[in-house]
Structures are given as structure tokens and as C-alpha cells.
GROMACS .gro file of C-alpha atoms in nm:
model
  165
    1UNK     CA    1   0.001  -0.006  -0.001
    2UNK     CA    2   0.136   0.347  -0.101
    3UNK     CA    3   0.012   0.683   0.013
    4UNK     CA    4   0.041   0.999  -0.181
    5UNK     CA    5  -0.022   1.342  -0.030
    6UNK     CA    6  -0.092   1.617  -0.296
    7UNK     CA    7  -0.049   1.968  -0.147
    8UNK     CA    8  -0.121   2.281  -0.321
    9UNK     CA    9   0.112   2.555  -0.168
   10UNK     CA   10  -0.045   2.797   0.085
   11UNK     CA   11  -0.176   3.153  -0.026
   12UNK     CA   12   0.096   3.349  -0.169
   13UNK     CA   13   0.166   3.728  -0.188
   14UNK     CA   14   0.154   3.956  -0.498
   15UNK     CA   15   0.250   4.262  -0.302
   16UNK     CA   16   0.598   4.305  -0.418
   17UNK     CA   17   0.596   4.336  -0.804
   18UNK     CA   18   0.971   4.331  -0.830
   19UNK     CA   19   0.982   3.967  -0.737
   20UNK     CA   20   0.967   3.702  -1.004
   21UNK     CA   21   0.690   3.435  -0.979
   22UNK     CA   22   0.923   3.184  -0.836
   23UNK     CA   23   1.030   3.433  -0.559
   24UNK     CA   24   0.686   3.506  -0.425
   25UNK     CA   25   0.643   3.432  -0.058
   26UNK     CA   26   0.347   3.336   0.147
   27UNK     CA   27   0.110   3.613   0.249
   28UNK     CA   28  -0.035   3.656   0.599
   29UNK     CA   29  -0.322   3.417   0.519
   30UNK     CA   30  -0.075   3.164   0.386
   31UNK     CA   31   0.140   3.190   0.715
   32UNK     CA   32  -0.187   3.122   0.908
   33UNK     CA   33  -0.317   2.822   0.703
   34UNK     CA   34  -0.008   2.623   0.648
   35UNK     CA   35   0.062   2.579   1.019
   36UNK     CA   36  -0.312   2.491   1.075
   37UNK     CA   37  -0.297   2.227   0.806
   38UNK     CA   38   0.022   2.099   0.959
   39UNK     CA   39  -0.144   2.066   1.295
   40UNK     CA   40  -0.425   1.873   1.120
   41UNK     CA   41  -0.165   1.637   0.973
   42UNK     CA   42  -0.008   1.595   1.316
   43UNK     CA   43  -0.345   1.518   1.484
   44UNK     CA   44  -0.410   1.255   1.219
   45UNK     CA   45  -0.060   1.099   1.306
   46UNK     CA   46   0.052   1.136   0.949
   47UNK     CA   47   0.400   1.013   0.870
   48UNK     CA   48   0.573   1.091   0.543
   49UNK     CA   49   0.870   0.919   0.414
   50UNK     CA   50   0.961   1.166   0.138
   51UNK     CA   51   0.851   1.517   0.065
   52UNK     CA   52   0.919   1.665  -0.288
   53UNK     CA   53   0.847   2.034  -0.346
   54UNK     CA   54   0.844   2.282  -0.638
   55UNK     CA   55   1.147   2.510  -0.595
   56UNK     CA   56   0.905   2.818  -0.575
   57UNK     CA   57   0.955   3.003  -0.241
   58UNK     CA   58   0.581   2.970  -0.155
   59UNK     CA   59   0.599   2.588  -0.224
   60UNK     CA   60   0.914   2.527  -0.022
   61UNK     CA   61   0.785   2.744   0.265
   62UNK     CA   62   0.452   2.534   0.269
   63UNK     CA   63   0.655   2.209   0.257
   64UNK     CA   64   0.894   2.320   0.548
   65UNK     CA   65   0.594   2.441   0.769
   66UNK     CA   66   0.412   2.104   0.712
   67UNK     CA   67   0.734   1.910   0.757
   68UNK     CA   68   0.807   2.080   1.090
   69UNK     CA   69   0.457   2.011   1.218
   70UNK     CA   70   0.484   1.633   1.158
   71UNK     CA   71   0.843   1.587   1.269
   72UNK     CA   72   0.991   1.536   0.930
   73UNK     CA   73   1.339   1.696   0.900
   74UNK     CA   74   1.293   1.966   0.650
   75UNK     CA   75   1.660   1.947   0.545
   76UNK     CA   76   1.548   1.647   0.353
   77UNK     CA   77   1.293   1.808   0.150
   78UNK     CA   78   1.377   1.748  -0.213
   79UNK     CA   79   1.330   2.026  -0.455
   80UNK     CA   80   1.229   1.929  -0.812
   81UNK     CA   81   1.211   2.192  -1.097
   82UNK     CA   82   0.955   1.978  -1.283
   83UNK     CA   83   0.697   2.067  -1.024
   84UNK     CA   84   0.718   2.430  -1.129
   85UNK     CA   85   0.446   2.426  -1.390
   86UNK     CA   86   0.578   2.149  -1.610
   87UNK     CA   87   0.239   1.965  -1.593
   88UNK     CA   88   0.110   1.616  -1.521
   89UNK     CA   89   0.352   1.410  -1.729
   90UNK     CA   90   0.641   1.547  -1.512
   91UNK     CA   91   0.444   1.485  -1.189
   92UNK     CA   92   0.368   1.124  -1.300
   93UNK     CA   93   0.725   1.077  -1.371
   94UNK     CA   94   0.820   1.189  -1.014
   95UNK     CA   95   0.557   0.952  -0.866
   96UNK     CA   96   0.666   0.659  -1.076
   97UNK     CA   97   1.035   0.708  -1.003
   98UNK     CA   98   0.980   0.720  -0.627
   99UNK     CA   99   1.192   0.442  -0.481
  100UNK     CA  100   0.987   0.139  -0.385
  101UNK     CA  101   1.094   0.144  -0.011
  102UNK     CA  102   0.903   0.475   0.048
  103UNK     CA  103   0.549   0.401   0.168
  104UNK     CA  104   0.438   0.757   0.159
  105UNK     CA  105   0.516   1.060  -0.058
  106UNK     CA  106   0.410   1.421  -0.021
  107UNK     CA  107   0.430   1.642  -0.328
  108UNK     CA  108   0.402   2.022  -0.286
  109UNK     CA  109   0.326   2.218  -0.607
  110UNK     CA  110   0.099   2.446  -0.791
  111UNK     CA  111  -0.235   2.470  -0.956
  112UNK     CA  112  -0.369   2.398  -1.216
  113UNK     CA  113  -0.132   2.097  -1.217
  114UNK     CA  114  -0.215   1.967  -0.861
  115UNK     CA  115  -0.595   1.971  -0.929
  116UNK     CA  116  -0.548   1.813  -1.271
  117UNK     CA  117  -0.323   1.533  -1.115
  118UNK     CA  118  -0.571   1.468  -0.828
  119UNK     CA  119  -0.869   1.443  -1.088
  120UNK     CA  120  -0.662   1.217  -1.320
  121UNK     CA  121  -0.538   0.983  -1.041
  122UNK     CA  122  -0.875   0.939  -0.883
  123UNK     CA  123  -1.097   0.964  -1.178
  124UNK     CA  124  -1.271   1.284  -1.088
  125UNK     CA  125  -1.367   1.589  -1.304
  126UNK     CA  126  -1.458   1.857  -1.062
  127UNK     CA  127  -1.245   1.853  -0.754
  128UNK     CA  128  -1.056   2.179  -0.712
  129UNK     CA  129  -0.770   2.231  -0.477
  130UNK     CA  130  -0.776   2.562  -0.305
  131UNK     CA  131  -0.454   2.693  -0.155
  132UNK     CA  132  -0.304   2.478   0.106
  133UNK     CA  133  -0.547   2.189   0.027
  134UNK     CA  134  -0.421   1.837   0.097
  135UNK     CA  135  -0.553   1.521  -0.071
  136UNK     CA  136  -0.442   1.184   0.064
  137UNK     CA  137  -0.460   0.915  -0.212
  138UNK     CA  138  -0.391   0.542  -0.162
  139UNK     CA  139  -0.266   0.302  -0.418
  140UNK     CA  140  -0.265  -0.088  -0.402
  141UNK     CA  141   0.055  -0.093  -0.627
  142UNK     CA  142   0.408   0.001  -0.667
  143UNK     CA  143   0.493   0.374  -0.738
  144UNK     CA  144   0.617   0.258  -1.082
  145UNK     CA  145   0.275   0.116  -1.167
  146UNK     CA  146   0.065   0.428  -1.095
  147UNK     CA  147  -0.162   0.526  -1.377
  148UNK     CA  148  -0.476   0.724  -1.444
  149UNK     CA  149  -0.781   0.645  -1.229
  150UNK     CA  150  -0.592   0.390  -1.006
  151UNK     CA  151  -0.576   0.599  -0.685
  152UNK     CA  152  -0.842   0.596  -0.405
  153UNK     CA  153  -0.902   0.936  -0.250
  154UNK     CA  154  -0.895   0.868   0.132
  155UNK     CA  155  -0.923   1.227   0.250
  156UNK     CA  156  -0.935   1.588   0.121
  157UNK     CA  157  -0.886   1.884   0.350
  158UNK     CA  158  -0.828   2.252   0.310
  159UNK     CA  159  -0.795   2.551   0.549
  160UNK     CA  160  -1.162   2.672   0.504
  161UNK     CA  161  -1.318   2.323   0.555
  162UNK     CA  162  -1.543   2.322   0.848
  163UNK     CA  163  -1.461   2.040   1.090
  164UNK     CA  164  -1.681   1.892   1.372
  165UNK     CA  165  -1.550   1.946   1.713
   0.00000   0.00000   0.00000
């Protein structure tokens, strides 16, 4: 059994127009929602074997905050340029080339690619991933065998989702 966590980066800032897109940081809402989502992962006893992130500042920051919340050493977050708007083909490649000893993988990236990949893996047409959304998908196969419509969406959470107390 393999578990994939797809994470769209937290809300980013457009305030500083001198920054390139890849340099944009999180905004105040992003810095509130990422720790909140990290706490939700911690409460669910989530353990991640490997985190791969887009090199964009907003994605790396989100990945680091989530990693810290669940006790994953953020020094081991892998940055992969293919997660910076290169599309589903590159994301499938990252998944399929994940070493078999990893039971869980977290990918932190951008829309529209994250939403497209979620829908493709689970056979949905309409799920949209808002900022800092986390989808947990399970596979009954090796990473190298992952194809369209083979995933089972186990959970889907995002900052504005109402949870019962």
C-alpha cells in the first residue's frame, strides 16, 4: 500500500511586484493556514517518508511548515524543478520514479497541475484544490505502476473546511 499526499502551496503574496513568480512568498493568510494544516496532519498521526516540492519560495515554505509540524526533518525536502508548472506528465514521472521502499510521498506544488493530477489519479472531473489543500490518495500497487484512475481518495482537506468538534 502506497500513500500519496498532494499539497497545493499556501496562499502567496502578489504585493512586491519586483519579485519574479518563483520568488513570491506566502502572504499573511498563507502563514496562518499552513501551520493549521500541519497541525491537522499531526493530529491525524501522518508520517511522510519523502517530501518533494516545487522550488518556488511559496511551495518550499509550505513544505517546510508542514514538515516541521509532523516531525519530518525539513533538510531532507527534495526540490524538483519539474513541479514548477511542467504539468502532469512530469508529476507522474516523479511519482513513478519514487523508490519502492518509500511507503508515503508528499508532493507540494501549484495549480492547475495539482488539481489536474488529483482528478486524473482518482477519476474525478470537478475536484478543485484551493490553496493549502491536502489530498491523501492510496494505491494498491508500486509507485512505478501508478496510472490514471488507479488512486483511491482517502481524505481531502483545506483551510476553510469546517470540521466537527
